[in-house]
CSV table of C-alpha atoms in Angstrom, one decimal:
chain,number,residue,atom,x,y,z
X,48,MET,CA,103.5,63.5,148.8
X,49,ASP,CA,100.8,63.7,144.9
X,50,ARG,CA,98.3,61.7,145.7
X,51,SER,CA,98.9,60.0,141.9
X,52,SER,CA,102.2,58.5,143.3
X,53,GLN,CA,100.3,57.0,146.0
X,54,ASP,CA,99.8,53.2,146.6
X,55,PRO,CA,96.1,53.2,146.1
X,56,THR,CA,95.9,50.9,149.0
X,57,THR,CA,97.5,53.6,151.6
X,58,PRO,CA,94.4,55.5,153.1
X,59,VAL,CA,94.1,59.3,152.9
X,60,SER,CA,92.1,61.7,154.4
X,61,GLY,CA,88.5,62.0,153.7
X,62,LEU,CA,89.3,59.4,150.7
X,63,PHE,CA,89.3,56.0,151.8
X,64,SER,CA,86.1,53.6,152.1
X,65,THR,CA,85.3,50.4,153.5
X,66,GLU,CA,84.5,48.8,149.9
X,67,ALA,CA,87.8,48.3,147.5
X,68,SER,CA,87.7,51.1,144.8
X,69,SER,CA,88.7,49.8,141.4
X,70,ALA,CA,91.9,51.6,141.2
X,71,VAL,CA,92.6,49.7,144.9
X,72,THR,CA,91.7,46.1,143.3
X,73,GLU,CA,93.9,46.9,139.7
X,74,TYR,CA,96.9,48.3,142.5
X,75,LYS,CA,96.3,44.5,143.9
X,76,LEU,CA,96.3,42.7,140.5
X,77,LYS,CA,99.0,44.5,139.7
X,78,ASN,CA,101.1,43.4,141.8
X,79,ALA,CA,100.2,40.1,143.3
X,80,ASP,CA,102.5,37.7,143.0
X,81,SER,CA,100.0,35.0,141.5
X,82,PHE,CA,96.8,35.3,140.5
X,83,ARG,CA,95.5,32.2,143.0
X,84,GLU,CA,97.0,33.9,145.1
X,85,PHE,CA,95.4,37.6,144.1
X,86,LEU,CA,91.4,36.4,144.1
X,87,ARG,CA,92.3,34.3,147.9
X,88,GLU,CA,93.4,37.9,149.3
X,89,ASN,CA,90.3,39.9,147.0
X,90,ARG,CA,87.2,37.5,145.9
X,91,GLU,CA,84.4,39.5,148.1
X,92,ASN,CA,85.8,42.4,146.1
X,93,MET,CA,84.9,40.6,142.9
X,94,LEU,CA,81.9,40.9,140.7
X,95,SER,CA,80.2,37.9,141.1
X,96,GLN,CA,76.3,38.8,141.6
X,97,GLU,CA,74.1,38.2,138.4
X,98,LEU,CA,72.1,40.5,137.1
X,99,GLY,CA,68.6,39.0,137.6
X,100,GLU,CA,69.4,38.6,141.0
X,101,TYR,CA,70.9,42.3,141.7
X,102,LEU,CA,67.3,43.6,140.1
X,103,MET,CA,65.6,41.3,142.2
X,104,GLN,CA,67.4,42.2,145.1
X,105,LEU,CA,66.7,45.8,144.9
X,106,LEU,CA,63.7,44.9,143.9
X,107,ARG,CA,62.9,43.4,147.7
X,108,GLN,CA,65.2,46.9,149.3
X,109,LYS,CA,62.9,49.4,147.1
X,110,ASN,CA,59.4,47.6,147.6
X,111,LEU,CA,58.8,47.5,144.2
X,112,LYS,CA,56.7,45.3,141.9
X,113,ARG,CA,58.3,44.5,138.8
X,114,ALA,CA,54.6,45.7,136.8
X,115,GLN,CA,55.5,49.4,138.4
X,116,VAL,CA,58.9,48.8,136.7
X,117,VAL,CA,57.5,48.0,133.8
X,118,GLU,CA,55.2,51.6,133.5
X,119,ASP,CA,57.6,53.7,135.5
X,120,SER,CA,60.3,52.2,132.1
X,121,GLY,CA,58.1,52.5,129.6
X,122,VAL,CA,59.6,49.1,128.5
X,123,ASP,CA,57.5,45.8,127.2
X,124,LYS,CA,56.4,44.4,130.5
X,125,ALA,CA,57.9,40.5,128.7
X,126,TYR,CA,61.5,41.8,128.3
X,127,VAL,CA,61.5,43.3,131.3
X,128,TYR,CA,60.3,40.2,133.2
X,129,GLN,CA,62.5,38.6,130.6
X,130,ILE,CA,65.2,40.8,132.5
X,131,PHE,CA,64.9,39.7,135.9
X,132,ASN,CA,64.5,35.9,135.2
X,133,GLY,CA,68.0,36.4,133.3
X,134,SER,CA,66.7,35.1,130.1
X,135,LYS,CA,67.0,38.0,128.0
X,136,ASN,CA,70.8,40.7,127.6
X,137,PRO,CA,69.3,43.8,127.6
X,138,SER,CA,70.9,46.3,125.5
X,139,ARG,CA,72.6,49.2,127.3
X,140,ASP,CA,69.8,51.3,126.9
X,141,LYS,CA,66.7,49.4,127.3
X,142,LEU,CA,68.5,48.5,130.4
X,143,ILE,CA,69.2,52.4,132.0
X,144,ALA,CA,65.8,53.1,131.0
X,145,ILE,CA,64.9,50.1,133.5
X,146,THR,CA,66.7,51.8,136.6
X,147,PHE,CA,64.8,54.6,135.9
X,148,GLY,CA,61.4,51.9,136.2
X,149,MET,CA,63.3,51.3,139.5
X,150,HIS,CA,64.6,54.8,140.4
X,151,LEU,CA,68.1,53.9,141.7
X,152,ASN,CA,70.6,56.1,142.1
X,153,GLU,CA,73.7,56.4,140.3
X,154,LYS,CA,75.7,54.3,142.5
X,155,GLU,CA,72.9,51.5,142.2
X,156,THR,CA,72.6,52.4,138.1
X,157,GLN,CA,76.4,52.1,137.5
X,158,ARG,CA,76.3,48.6,139.1
X,159,VAL,CA,74.0,47.0,136.8
X,160,LEU,CA,75.2,48.7,133.4
X,161,LYS,CA,79.2,46.5,135.3
X,162,LEU,CA,76.8,43.3,136.3
X,163,ALA,CA,75.4,43.1,132.6
X,164,GLY,CA,78.9,44.0,130.8
X,165,HIS,CA,78.0,47.0,129.4
X,166,SER,CA,79.8,50.4,129.7
X,167,ALA,CA,79.8,52.5,133.0
X,168,LEU,CA,77.8,56.1,132.0
X,169,TYR,CA,80.7,58.3,130.9
X,170,PRO,CA,80.3,62.5,131.8
X,171,ARG,CA,82.9,63.1,130.0
X,172,VAL,CA,80.3,61.3,126.5
X,173,ALA,CA,77.8,63.9,126.3
X,174,ARG,CA,74.7,61.7,125.7
X,175,ASP,CA,75.9,59.9,129.0
X,176,ALA,CA,75.9,62.9,131.0
X,177,LEU,CA,72.4,64.0,130.0
X,178,ILE,CA,71.5,61.2,131.3
X,179,LEU,CA,73.7,61.1,134.4
X,180,PHE,CA,72.4,64.1,135.2
X,181,SER,CA,68.8,62.8,134.7
X,182,ILE,CA,69.6,60.3,137.6
X,183,GLN,CA,70.9,62.8,139.5
X,184,ARG,CA,67.8,64.7,139.2
X,185,GLY,CA,65.9,62.6,140.5
X,186,LYS,CA,63.6,62.6,136.2
X,187,ASP,CA,61.7,60.3,134.6
X,188,ILE,CA,62.6,57.8,131.8
X,189,TRP,CA,60.3,60.7,129.6
X,190,GLU,CA,61.5,63.3,130.9
X,191,THR,CA,64.9,61.7,130.4
X,192,ASP,CA,63.6,60.6,126.8
X,193,ASP,CA,62.3,64.9,126.2
X,194,ALA,CA,65.9,66.0,127.2
X,195,LEU,CA,67.6,63.3,124.4
X,196,GLU,CA,65.4,64.2,122.0
X,197,SER,CA,65.4,68.1,122.4
X,198,ASN,CA,69.2,67.8,122.4
X,199,GLY,CA,69.9,65.2,119.2
X,200,PHE,CA,70.5,62.8,121.3
X,201,GLN,CA,68.6,59.2,120.2
X,202,THR,CA,66.2,58.5,123.4
X,203,LEU,CA,66.4,55.5,125.7
X,204,LEU,CA,62.7,54.0,124.5
X,205,SER,CA,63.9,54.4,120.2
X,206,ALA,CA,66.9,52.5,120.7
X,207,GLU,CA,67.4,49.2,118.9
């Protein structure tokens, strides 16, 4: 049977995870009798955490200080602190720079972008692919900005 025609809620050897994927959640939404029923059954899979709350959680998990994030991200100290306390809604590029300052992996970076209401990094967009390439290889913001500039893309720190 073709995988694309299967019910995405059916486990497939090697592909099933305990965390509901967006495809599974979307399938359940399309097939729900009511939104209330859908929400009741899927509440645990909904993104409800605030950006600042998630960033603070990551700081604790990674044993980081905001001052170190400022230094490693190249973003203004006051701006970083405002993002962490929830009083500033950052641009996508500034937020990506902060994720570099926090040394986040790809999954954590994508979640930060989603929580902020920004589009995820998409590997079929050349600039995004270069940023993903850098994240996957543990590059810092400075190496990434150099690579962006040398490939003719707007750098993360020059945005805005």
